[in-house]
């Protein structure tokens, strides 16, 4: 059987979440880059719209199905590839993982993604992104104050960590002052050297332009 | 043991999702209304910020814990109260349920909720909300075209239905033309008379102002 194909964009934080999860579970996969900026965005072309009607990345072709939406994909991987679990056994810890995921994936990222910032306009986009990331990170930091061990929830890497690290990268892109969030920063630093996270980093993607790895 | 307490606002679509799930699973609960508009929003007061640092509803006090974020709460209910399952057994159907949830809960609702519309401004807010709801509903309708039976995924009510119905209500509030989405409309109509959905409707909440049940 062919390896799964991940439709991905190097700087997309939602693609990045899935790349981390795939790497942690050691699932080999091929990347099919979809440029969100070339020719007005390859995600809007007819061919890709058939893959993902939301016209965004990621999408994952796996087990004869095409899956979209990053958190749904991570849950599918968890349910079909139980090796290296990304959810804790304890039901309250699972709720905490999902709470952190949802603060980031519903409360922060959707408000600062590319298509929304295009609508907000060039002039206001930095302030807009900073506002929503700051609001969300306050809540994430508060949640982590009771849940974090070495990672977001206890000492095991979970889906929450797969979502946190790309969001910290976005925060830095928009020059958010991260000093008020010491736990977020500590976890991000901790995961920086993890091979699964490192391989998933935008700067290590095949479609990362060599001249601007941190833009 | 005291019944769970749901911090809820009658018109909040995220509170509404949880109300439906609690009703479907026949879990008795008390509602503690949090007005999102009175005195600049009760969700911003110090006392409630301790309950939910995102300063939004819902929050659920249950089993000695306080849970926040509606999708995380629904998963917790599913994992602790397996009666009347809200996720299918089949792993591909589960992925489809979560895909529809994520399109709505990350791709639509966060972009048209109250605090974002305040930032967008009175003049532009209707057009803004319509834009994102329309974009999302196109993708939901496409997803439903291969997954729907009587409900969003097959013939069993799932968490996806708990998210769809409140989003359709929001779409109507912002006068979105729903004619291009016949499957969404059919499922919404199907669920209108379901007792669990009916009891969770904004117009049946203790904090619904009697003079404007459909505003």
GROMACS .gro file of C-alpha atoms in nm:
model
  430
    1UNK     CA    1   0.000   0.000   0.000
    2UNK     CA    2   0.122   0.350  -0.081
    3UNK     CA    3   0.218   0.571   0.211
    4UNK     CA    4  -0.034   0.835   0.322
    5UNK     CA    5  -0.020   1.169   0.139
    6UNK     CA    6  -0.033   1.486   0.345
    7UNK     CA    7  -0.137   1.801   0.163
    8UNK     CA    8   0.061   2.059   0.354
    9UNK     CA    9   0.199   2.411   0.344
   10UNK     CA   10   0.530   2.468   0.521
   11UNK     CA   11   0.408   2.761   0.733
   12UNK     CA   12   0.050   2.643   0.794
   13UNK     CA   13   0.013   2.578   1.166
   14UNK     CA   14  -0.273   2.334   1.103
   15UNK     CA   15  -0.060   2.126   0.864
   16UNK     CA   16   0.220   2.142   1.119
   17UNK     CA   17   0.002   1.990   1.394
   18UNK     CA   18  -0.062   1.684   1.176
   19UNK     CA   19   0.304   1.658   1.072
   20UNK     CA   20   0.403   1.640   1.439
   21UNK     CA   21   0.140   1.376   1.516
   22UNK     CA   22   0.246   1.163   1.217
   23UNK     CA   23   0.611   1.192   1.319
   24UNK     CA   24   0.543   1.107   1.684
   25UNK     CA   25   0.355   0.796   1.577
   26UNK     CA   26   0.628   0.715   1.325
   27UNK     CA   27   0.387   0.688   1.034
   28UNK     CA   28   0.577   0.733   0.707
   29UNK     CA   29   0.407   0.980   0.470
   30UNK     CA   30   0.464   1.177   0.154
   31UNK     CA   31   0.410   1.551   0.146
   32UNK     CA   32   0.224   1.717  -0.138
   33UNK     CA   33   0.288   2.089  -0.098
   34UNK     CA   34  -0.004   2.326  -0.155
   35UNK     CA   35   0.113   2.684  -0.178
   36UNK     CA   36  -0.127   2.917   0.001
   37UNK     CA   37   0.019   3.218  -0.177
   38UNK     CA   38   0.126   3.110  -0.530
   39UNK     CA   39  -0.121   3.209  -0.805
   40UNK     CA   40  -0.363   3.348  -0.548
   41UNK     CA   41  -0.351   3.025  -0.348
   42UNK     CA   42  -0.339   2.670  -0.486
   43UNK     CA   43  -0.591   2.569  -0.220
   44UNK     CA   44  -0.859   2.750  -0.421
   45UNK     CA   45  -0.804   2.559  -0.748
   46UNK     CA   46  -1.078   2.323  -0.864
   47UNK     CA   47  -0.866   2.012  -0.824
   48UNK     CA   48  -0.779   2.082  -0.461
   49UNK     CA   49  -1.131   2.196  -0.376
   50UNK     CA   50  -1.236   1.839  -0.445
   51UNK     CA   51  -0.983   1.724  -0.185
   52UNK     CA   52  -1.081   1.985   0.075
   53UNK     CA   53  -1.396   2.192   0.020
   54UNK     CA   54  -1.283   2.432   0.294
   55UNK     CA   55  -0.999   2.520   0.053
   56UNK     CA   56  -0.733   2.498   0.319
   57UNK     CA   57  -0.461   2.263   0.439
   58UNK     CA   58  -0.409   2.004   0.571
   59UNK     CA   59  -0.578   1.711   0.405
   60UNK     CA   60  -0.460   1.355   0.456
   61UNK     CA   61  -0.511   1.065   0.216
   62UNK     CA   62  -0.484   0.753   0.428
   63UNK     CA   63  -0.641   0.406   0.438
   64UNK     CA   64  -0.831   0.480   0.115
   65UNK     CA   65  -0.999   0.791   0.261
   66UNK     CA   66  -0.936   1.163   0.241
   67UNK     CA   67  -0.951   1.329   0.581
   68UNK     CA   68  -0.963   1.701   0.650
   69UNK     CA   69  -0.949   1.923   0.962
   70UNK     CA   70  -0.639   1.882   1.175
   71UNK     CA   71  -0.792   1.787   1.511
   72UNK     CA   72  -1.023   1.534   1.346
   73UNK     CA   73  -0.720   1.389   1.167
   74UNK     CA   74  -0.521   1.360   1.492
   75UNK     CA   75  -0.811   1.177   1.656
   76UNK     CA   76  -0.832   0.941   1.358
   77UNK     CA   77  -0.462   0.866   1.386
   78UNK     CA   78  -0.504   0.807   1.759
   79UNK     CA   79  -0.791   0.565   1.702
   80UNK     CA   80  -0.627   0.371   1.419
   81UNK     CA   81  -0.259   0.389   1.528
   82UNK     CA   82  -0.260   0.353   1.905
   83UNK     CA   83   0.121   0.335   1.920
   84UNK     CA   84   0.272   0.633   2.102
   85UNK     CA   85  -0.063   0.760   2.241
   86UNK     CA   86  -0.138   1.130   2.204
   87UNK     CA   87  -0.422   1.129   2.456
   88UNK     CA   88  -0.381   1.037   2.824
   89UNK     CA   89  -0.565   0.738   2.972
   90UNK     CA   90  -0.725   0.941   3.250
   91UNK     CA   91  -1.054   1.095   3.143
   92UNK     CA   92  -0.997   1.426   3.324
   93UNK     CA   93  -0.655   1.464   3.168
   94UNK     CA   94  -0.808   1.388   2.828
   95UNK     CA   95  -1.060   1.667   2.889
   96UNK     CA   96  -0.773   1.901   2.975
   97UNK     CA   97  -0.585   1.808   2.655
   98UNK     CA   98  -0.898   1.875   2.450
   99UNK     CA   99  -0.962   2.202   2.637
  100UNK     CA  100  -0.617   2.333   2.546
  101UNK     CA  101  -0.660   2.210   2.188
  102UNK     CA  102  -0.992   2.393   2.159
  103UNK     CA  103  -0.866   2.720   2.308
  104UNK     CA  104  -0.594   2.717   2.041
  105UNK     CA  105  -0.780   2.562   1.747
  106UNK     CA  106  -1.112   2.743   1.791
  107UNK     CA  107  -1.017   3.040   2.008
  108UNK     CA  108  -0.691   3.157   1.853
  109UNK     CA  109  -0.579   3.011   1.520
  110UNK     CA  110  -0.901   3.067   1.321
  111UNK     CA  111  -0.885   3.439   1.405
  112UNK     CA  112  -0.530   3.489   1.286
  113UNK     CA  113  -0.512   3.267   0.983
  114UNK     CA  114  -0.426   3.393   0.638
  115UNK     CA  115  -0.773   3.426   0.489
  116UNK     CA  116  -0.904   3.618   0.789
  117UNK     CA  117  -0.606   3.855   0.792
  118UNK     CA  118  -0.663   3.926   0.422
  119UNK     CA  119  -1.014   4.037   0.517
  120UNK     CA  120  -0.889   4.244   0.810
  121UNK     CA  121  -0.651   4.430   0.579
  122UNK     CA  122  -0.278   4.495   0.571
  123UNK     CA  123  -0.292   4.798   0.797
  124UNK     CA  124  -0.471   4.637   1.091
  125UNK     CA  125  -0.363   4.275   1.062
  126UNK     CA  126  -0.071   4.278   1.307
  127UNK     CA  127  -0.273   4.440   1.586
  128UNK     CA  128  -0.569   4.208   1.515
  129UNK     CA  129  -0.353   3.893   1.533
  130UNK     CA  130  -0.178   4.012   1.848
  131UNK     CA  131  -0.510   4.081   2.018
  132UNK     CA  132  -0.653   3.732   1.967
  133UNK     CA  133  -0.330   3.545   2.035
  134UNK     CA  134  -0.278   3.740   2.358
  135UNK     CA  135  -0.633   3.675   2.473
  136UNK     CA  136  -0.599   3.304   2.399
  137UNK     CA  137  -0.253   3.263   2.547
  138UNK     CA  138  -0.373   3.415   2.876
  139UNK     CA  139  -0.626   3.131   2.896
  140UNK     CA  140  -0.379   2.866   2.780
  141UNK     CA  141  -0.124   2.977   3.042
  142UNK     CA  142  -0.393   2.963   3.311
  143UNK     CA  143  -0.496   2.612   3.199
  144UNK     CA  144  -0.133   2.498   3.195
  145UNK     CA  145  -0.078   2.632   3.548
  146UNK     CA  146  -0.277   2.336   3.682
  147UNK     CA  147  -0.214   2.075   3.410
  148UNK     CA  148   0.144   2.105   3.292
  149UNK     CA  149   0.429   1.879   3.386
  150UNK     CA  150   0.711   1.858   3.139
  151UNK     CA  151   0.450   1.911   2.864
  152UNK     CA  152   0.100   2.062   2.838
  153UNK     CA  153  -0.069   1.790   3.040
  154UNK     CA  154   0.163   1.599   3.269
  155UNK     CA  155   0.486   1.446   3.148
  156UNK     CA  156   0.363   1.282   2.829
  157UNK     CA  157   0.344   1.458   2.494
  158UNK     CA  158  -0.017   1.490   2.378
  159UNK     CA  159  -0.218   1.642   2.094
  160UNK     CA  160  -0.222   1.965   2.297
  161UNK     CA  161   0.154   1.996   2.247
  162UNK     CA  162   0.108   1.932   1.873
  163UNK     CA  163  -0.117   2.241   1.869
  164UNK     CA  164   0.079   2.462   2.110
  165UNK     CA  165   0.417   2.468   1.936
  166UNK     CA  166   0.288   2.592   1.596
  167UNK     CA  167   0.080   2.857   1.774
  168UNK     CA  168   0.388   2.986   1.958
  169UNK     CA  169   0.561   3.017   1.619
  170UNK     CA  170   0.266   3.221   1.490
  171UNK     CA  171   0.277   3.440   1.801
  172UNK     CA  172   0.642   3.517   1.731
  173UNK     CA  173   0.564   3.596   1.365
  174UNK     CA  174   0.322   3.862   1.486
  175UNK     CA  175   0.566   3.988   1.752
  176UNK     CA  176   0.344   3.901   2.047
  177UNK     CA  177   0.517   3.969   2.379
  178UNK     CA  178   0.549   3.618   2.520
  179UNK     CA  179   0.709   3.709   2.854
  180UNK     CA  180   0.375   3.684   3.043
  181UNK     CA  181   0.354   3.314   2.948
  182UNK     CA  182   0.647   3.138   3.114
  183UNK     CA  183   0.487   2.792   3.109
  184UNK     CA  184   0.405   2.815   2.737
  185UNK     CA  185   0.763   2.924   2.670
  186UNK     CA  186   0.913   2.648   2.882
  187UNK     CA  187   0.712   2.376   2.705
  188UNK     CA  188   0.793   2.522   2.363
  189UNK     CA  189   1.162   2.521   2.450
  190UNK     CA  190   1.139   2.167   2.582
  191UNK     CA  191   0.988   2.045   2.254
  192UNK     CA  192   1.223   2.237   2.028
  193UNK     CA  193   1.481   1.959   2.030
  194UNK     CA  194   1.235   1.670   2.004
  195UNK     CA  195   1.308   1.495   1.672
  196UNK     CA  196   0.938   1.459   1.576
  197UNK     CA  197   0.879   1.828   1.636
  198UNK     CA  198   1.202   1.931   1.472
  199UNK     CA  199   1.127   1.735   1.152
  200UNK     CA  200   0.781   1.892   1.136
  201UNK     CA  201   0.912   2.250   1.170
  202UNK     CA  202   0.837   2.482   0.875
  203UNK     CA  203   1.207   2.533   0.811
  204UNK     CA  204   1.246   2.160   0.747
  205UNK     CA  205   0.965   2.133   0.491
  206UNK     CA  206   1.034   2.065   0.123
  207UNK     CA  207   0.834   2.374   0.021
  208UNK     CA  208   1.004   2.615   0.262
  209UNK     CA  209   1.164   2.892   0.056
  210UNK     CA  210   1.536   2.886   0.140
  211UNK     CA  211   1.555   3.263   0.178
  212UNK     CA  212   1.290   3.310   0.448
  213UNK     CA  213   1.269   3.018   0.688
  214UNK     CA  214   1.139   3.227   0.979
  215UNK     CA  215   0.898   3.457   0.800
  216UNK     CA  216  -2.428   1.454   4.483
  217UNK     CA  217  -2.550   1.784   4.342
  218UNK     CA  218  -2.646   1.793   3.975
  219UNK     CA  219  -2.393   1.940   3.731
  220UNK     CA  220  -2.407   2.317   3.684
  221UNK     CA  221  -2.393   2.454   3.331
  222UNK     CA  222  -2.290   2.816   3.294
  223UNK     CA  223  -2.489   2.912   2.987
  224UNK     CA  224  -2.626   3.204   2.789
  225UNK     CA  225  -2.957   3.146   2.611
  226UNK     CA  226  -2.835   3.258   2.269
  227UNK     CA  227  -2.477   3.126   2.288
  228UNK     CA  228  -2.439   2.856   2.026
  229UNK     CA  229  -2.153   2.695   2.220
  230UNK     CA  230  -2.367   2.667   2.534
  231UNK     CA  231  -2.646   2.531   2.320
  232UNK     CA  232  -2.428   2.245   2.186
  233UNK     CA  233  -2.365   2.126   2.542
  234UNK     CA  234  -2.730   2.167   2.642
  235UNK     CA  235  -2.830   1.937   2.355
  236UNK     CA  236  -2.566   1.677   2.447
  237UNK     CA  237  -2.672   1.680   2.815
  238UNK     CA  238  -3.037   1.644   2.715
  239UNK     CA  239  -2.969   1.361   2.469
  240UNK     CA  240  -2.781   1.172   2.737
  241UNK     CA  241  -3.055   1.254   2.988
  242UNK     CA  242  -2.812   1.402   3.240
  243UNK     CA  243  -3.002   1.630   3.479
  244UNK     CA  244  -2.833   1.969   3.526
  245UNK     CA  245  -2.890   2.314   3.665
  246UNK     CA  246  -2.836   2.622   3.453
  247UNK     CA  247  -2.651   2.923   3.586
  248UNK     CA  248  -2.715   3.200   3.336
  249UNK     CA  249  -2.424   3.427   3.244
  250UNK     CA  250  -2.541   3.731   3.052
  251UNK     CA  251  -2.300   3.813   2.771
  252UNK     CA  252  -2.447   4.161   2.739
  253UNK     CA  253  -2.555   4.282   3.087
  254UNK     CA  254  -2.307   4.524   3.252
  255UNK     CA  255  -2.063   4.484   2.962
  256UNK     CA  256  -2.077   4.106   2.990
  257UNK     CA  257  -2.089   3.901   3.310
  258UNK     CA  258  -1.836   3.662   3.154
  259UNK     CA  259  -1.569   3.927   3.211
  260UNK     CA  260  -1.624   3.964   3.587
  261UNK     CA  261  -1.350   3.841   3.819
  262UNK     CA  262  -1.562   3.566   3.969
  263UNK     CA  263  -1.648   3.409   3.635
  264UNK     CA  264  -1.297   3.452   3.498
  265UNK     CA  265  -1.191   3.203   3.765
  266UNK     CA  266  -1.444   2.957   3.621
  267UNK     CA  267  -1.346   3.015   3.257
  268UNK     CA  268  -1.031   3.215   3.180
  269UNK     CA  269  -1.145   3.249   2.818
  270UNK     CA  270  -1.429   3.462   2.962
  271UNK     CA  271  -1.692   3.287   2.759
  272UNK     CA  272  -1.966   3.028   2.799
  273UNK     CA  273  -2.019   2.741   2.845
  274UNK     CA  274  -1.849   2.601   3.150
  275UNK     CA  275  -1.967   2.282   3.319
  276UNK     CA  276  -1.917   2.189   3.681
  277UNK     CA  277  -1.943   1.811   3.692
  278UNK     CA  278  -1.786   1.525   3.889
  279UNK     CA  279  -1.597   1.773   4.106
  280UNK     CA  280  -1.428   1.940   3.806
  281UNK     CA  281  -1.490   2.252   3.604
  282UNK     CA  282  -1.475   2.188   3.231
  283UNK     CA  283  -1.464   2.449   2.957
  284UNK     CA  284  -1.479   2.446   2.575
  285UNK     CA  285  -1.788   2.286   2.426
  286UNK     CA  286  -1.634   2.013   2.210
  287UNK     CA  287  -1.403   1.905   2.492
  288UNK     CA  288  -1.706   1.893   2.722
  289UNK     CA  289  -1.905   1.680   2.476
  290UNK     CA  290  -1.615   1.435   2.449
  291UNK     CA  291  -1.594   1.418   2.830
  292UNK     CA  292  -1.963   1.341   2.851
  293UNK     CA  293  -1.922   1.075   2.584
  294UNK     CA  294  -1.635   0.912   2.771
  295UNK     CA  295  -1.798   0.921   3.115
  296UNK     CA  296  -2.167   0.872   3.016
  297UNK     CA  297  -2.166   0.621   2.731
  298UNK     CA  298  -2.547   0.597   2.730
  299UNK     CA  299  -2.699   0.733   2.407
  300UNK     CA  300  -2.364   0.753   2.221
  301UNK     CA  301  -2.288   1.075   2.034
  302UNK     CA  302  -2.003   0.927   1.830
  303UNK     CA  303  -2.045   0.636   1.585
  304UNK     CA  304  -1.861   0.307   1.642
  305UNK     CA  305  -1.702   0.309   1.295
  306UNK     CA  306  -1.372   0.496   1.293
  307UNK     CA  307  -1.429   0.658   0.952
  308UNK     CA  308  -1.771   0.780   1.056
  309UNK     CA  309  -1.617   0.917   1.376
  310UNK     CA  310  -1.366   1.108   1.163
  311UNK     CA  311  -1.653   1.249   0.957
  312UNK     CA  312  -1.840   1.360   1.271
  313UNK     CA  313  -1.528   1.535   1.397
  314UNK     CA  314  -1.464   1.690   1.055
  315UNK     CA  315  -1.809   1.849   1.052
  316UNK     CA  316  -1.766   1.960   1.414
  317UNK     CA  317  -1.434   2.124   1.331
  318UNK     CA  318  -1.561   2.302   1.019
  319UNK     CA  319  -1.832   2.457   1.237
  320UNK     CA  320  -1.647   2.503   1.566
  321UNK     CA  321  -1.314   2.624   1.423
  322UNK     CA  322  -1.410   2.739   1.074
  323UNK     CA  323  -1.737   2.923   1.131
  324UNK     CA  324  -1.848   3.000   1.486
  325UNK     CA  325  -1.526   3.162   1.615
  326UNK     CA  326  -1.542   3.413   1.328
  327UNK     CA  327  -1.896   3.525   1.396
  328UNK     CA  328  -1.916   3.523   1.771
  329UNK     CA  329  -2.001   3.826   1.977
  330UNK     CA  330  -1.654   3.941   2.078
  331UNK     CA  331  -1.524   3.921   1.722
  332UNK     CA  332  -1.821   4.110   1.581
  333UNK     CA  333  -1.764   4.384   1.840
  334UNK     CA  334  -1.413   4.419   1.697
  335UNK     CA  335  -1.537   4.415   1.339
  336UNK     CA  336  -1.776   4.699   1.418
  337UNK     CA  337  -2.149   4.759   1.386
  338UNK     CA  338  -2.133   4.873   1.025
  339UNK     CA  339  -1.956   4.570   0.881
  340UNK     CA  340  -2.064   4.293   1.116
  341UNK     CA  341  -2.355   4.151   0.915
  342UNK     CA  342  -2.153   4.119   0.595
  343UNK     CA  343  -1.858   3.972   0.789
  344UNK     CA  344  -2.074   3.706   0.958
  345UNK     CA  345  -2.248   3.618   0.634
  346UNK     CA  346  -1.917   3.574   0.455
  347UNK     CA  347  -1.774   3.321   0.700
  348UNK     CA  348  -2.097   3.132   0.756
  349UNK     CA  349  -2.149   3.099   0.380
  350UNK     CA  350  -1.794   2.979   0.325
  351UNK     CA  351  -1.827   2.721   0.602
  352UNK     CA  352  -2.174   2.602   0.506
  353UNK     CA  353  -2.054   2.531   0.151
  354UNK     CA  354  -1.800   2.290   0.300
  355UNK     CA  355  -2.047   2.142   0.550
  356UNK     CA  356  -2.302   2.080   0.273
  357UNK     CA  357  -2.033   1.910   0.063
  358UNK     CA  358  -1.931   1.691   0.359
  359UNK     CA  359  -2.293   1.601   0.429
  360UNK     CA  360  -2.348   1.502   0.065
  361UNK     CA  361  -2.149   1.184   0.129
  362UNK     CA  362  -2.211   1.133   0.503
  363UNK     CA  363  -2.569   1.226   0.581
  364UNK     CA  364  -2.855   0.989   0.638
  365UNK     CA  365  -3.137   1.117   0.850
  366UNK     CA  366  -2.877   1.320   1.041
  367UNK     CA  367  -2.526   1.459   0.973
  368UNK     CA  368  -2.356   1.119   0.969
  369UNK     CA  369  -2.589   0.831   0.895
  370UNK     CA  370  -2.911   0.778   1.084
  371UNK     CA  371  -2.788   0.831   1.438
  372UNK     CA  372  -2.769   1.171   1.606
  373UNK     CA  373  -2.410   1.264   1.681
  374UNK     CA  374  -2.208   1.554   1.823
  375UNK     CA  375  -2.204   1.696   1.470
  376UNK     CA  376  -2.580   1.751   1.492
  377UNK     CA  377  -2.534   1.918   1.831
  378UNK     CA  378  -2.310   2.172   1.653
  379UNK     CA  379  -2.505   2.210   1.328
  380UNK     CA  380  -2.843   2.315   1.467
  381UNK     CA  381  -2.714   2.614   1.670
  382UNK     CA  382  -2.506   2.726   1.370
  383UNK     CA  383  -2.813   2.723   1.145
  384UNK     CA  384  -2.988   2.945   1.401
  385UNK     CA  385  -2.694   3.188   1.387
  386UNK     CA  386  -2.704   3.182   1.006
  387UNK     CA  387  -3.069   3.285   1.017
  388UNK     CA  388  -2.991   3.564   1.266
  389UNK     CA  389  -2.749   3.709   1.014
  390UNK     CA  390  -2.991   3.655   0.724
  391UNK     CA  391  -2.771   3.411   0.537
  392UNK     CA  392  -2.942   3.272   0.227
  393UNK     CA  393  -2.975   2.904   0.319
  394UNK     CA  394  -3.134   2.783  -0.004
  395UNK     CA  395  -2.802   2.652  -0.144
  396UNK     CA  396  -2.779   2.408   0.151
  397UNK     CA  397  -3.073   2.168   0.120
  398UNK     CA  398  -2.913   1.891   0.327
  399UNK     CA  399  -2.831   2.128   0.614
  400UNK     CA  400  -3.189   2.256   0.604
  401UNK     CA  401  -3.338   1.907   0.595
  402UNK     CA  402  -3.137   1.791   0.897
  403UNK     CA  403  -3.218   2.109   1.087
  404UNK     CA  404  -3.588   2.058   1.019
  405UNK     CA  405  -3.565   1.692   1.120
  406UNK     CA  406  -3.415   1.785   1.457
  407UNK     CA  407  -3.649   2.073   1.528
  408UNK     CA  408  -3.906   1.848   1.687
  409UNK     CA  409  -3.661   1.629   1.878
  410UNK     CA  410  -3.735   1.683   2.251
  411UNK     CA  411  -3.365   1.709   2.349
  412UNK     CA  412  -3.305   1.974   2.083
  413UNK     CA  413  -3.629   2.154   2.157
  414UNK     CA  414  -3.554   2.180   2.531
  415UNK     CA  415  -3.206   2.318   2.452
  416UNK     CA  416  -3.337   2.588   2.215
  417UNK     CA  417  -3.265   2.950   2.317
  418UNK     CA  418  -3.634   3.030   2.339
  419UNK     CA  419  -3.673   2.765   2.609
  420UNK     CA  420  -3.393   2.892   2.832
  421UNK     CA  421  -3.462   3.053   3.171
  422UNK     CA  422  -3.262   3.362   3.072
  423UNK     CA  423  -3.431   3.417   2.735
  424UNK     CA  424  -3.592   3.761   2.740
  425UNK     CA  425  -3.963   3.708   2.673
  426UNK     CA  426  -3.979   3.990   2.419
  427UNK     CA  427  -3.715   3.871   2.172
  428UNK     CA  428  -3.691   3.494   2.150
  429UNK     CA  429  -3.564   3.494   1.792
  430UNK     CA  430  -3.320   3.783   1.800
   0.00000   0.00000   0.00000
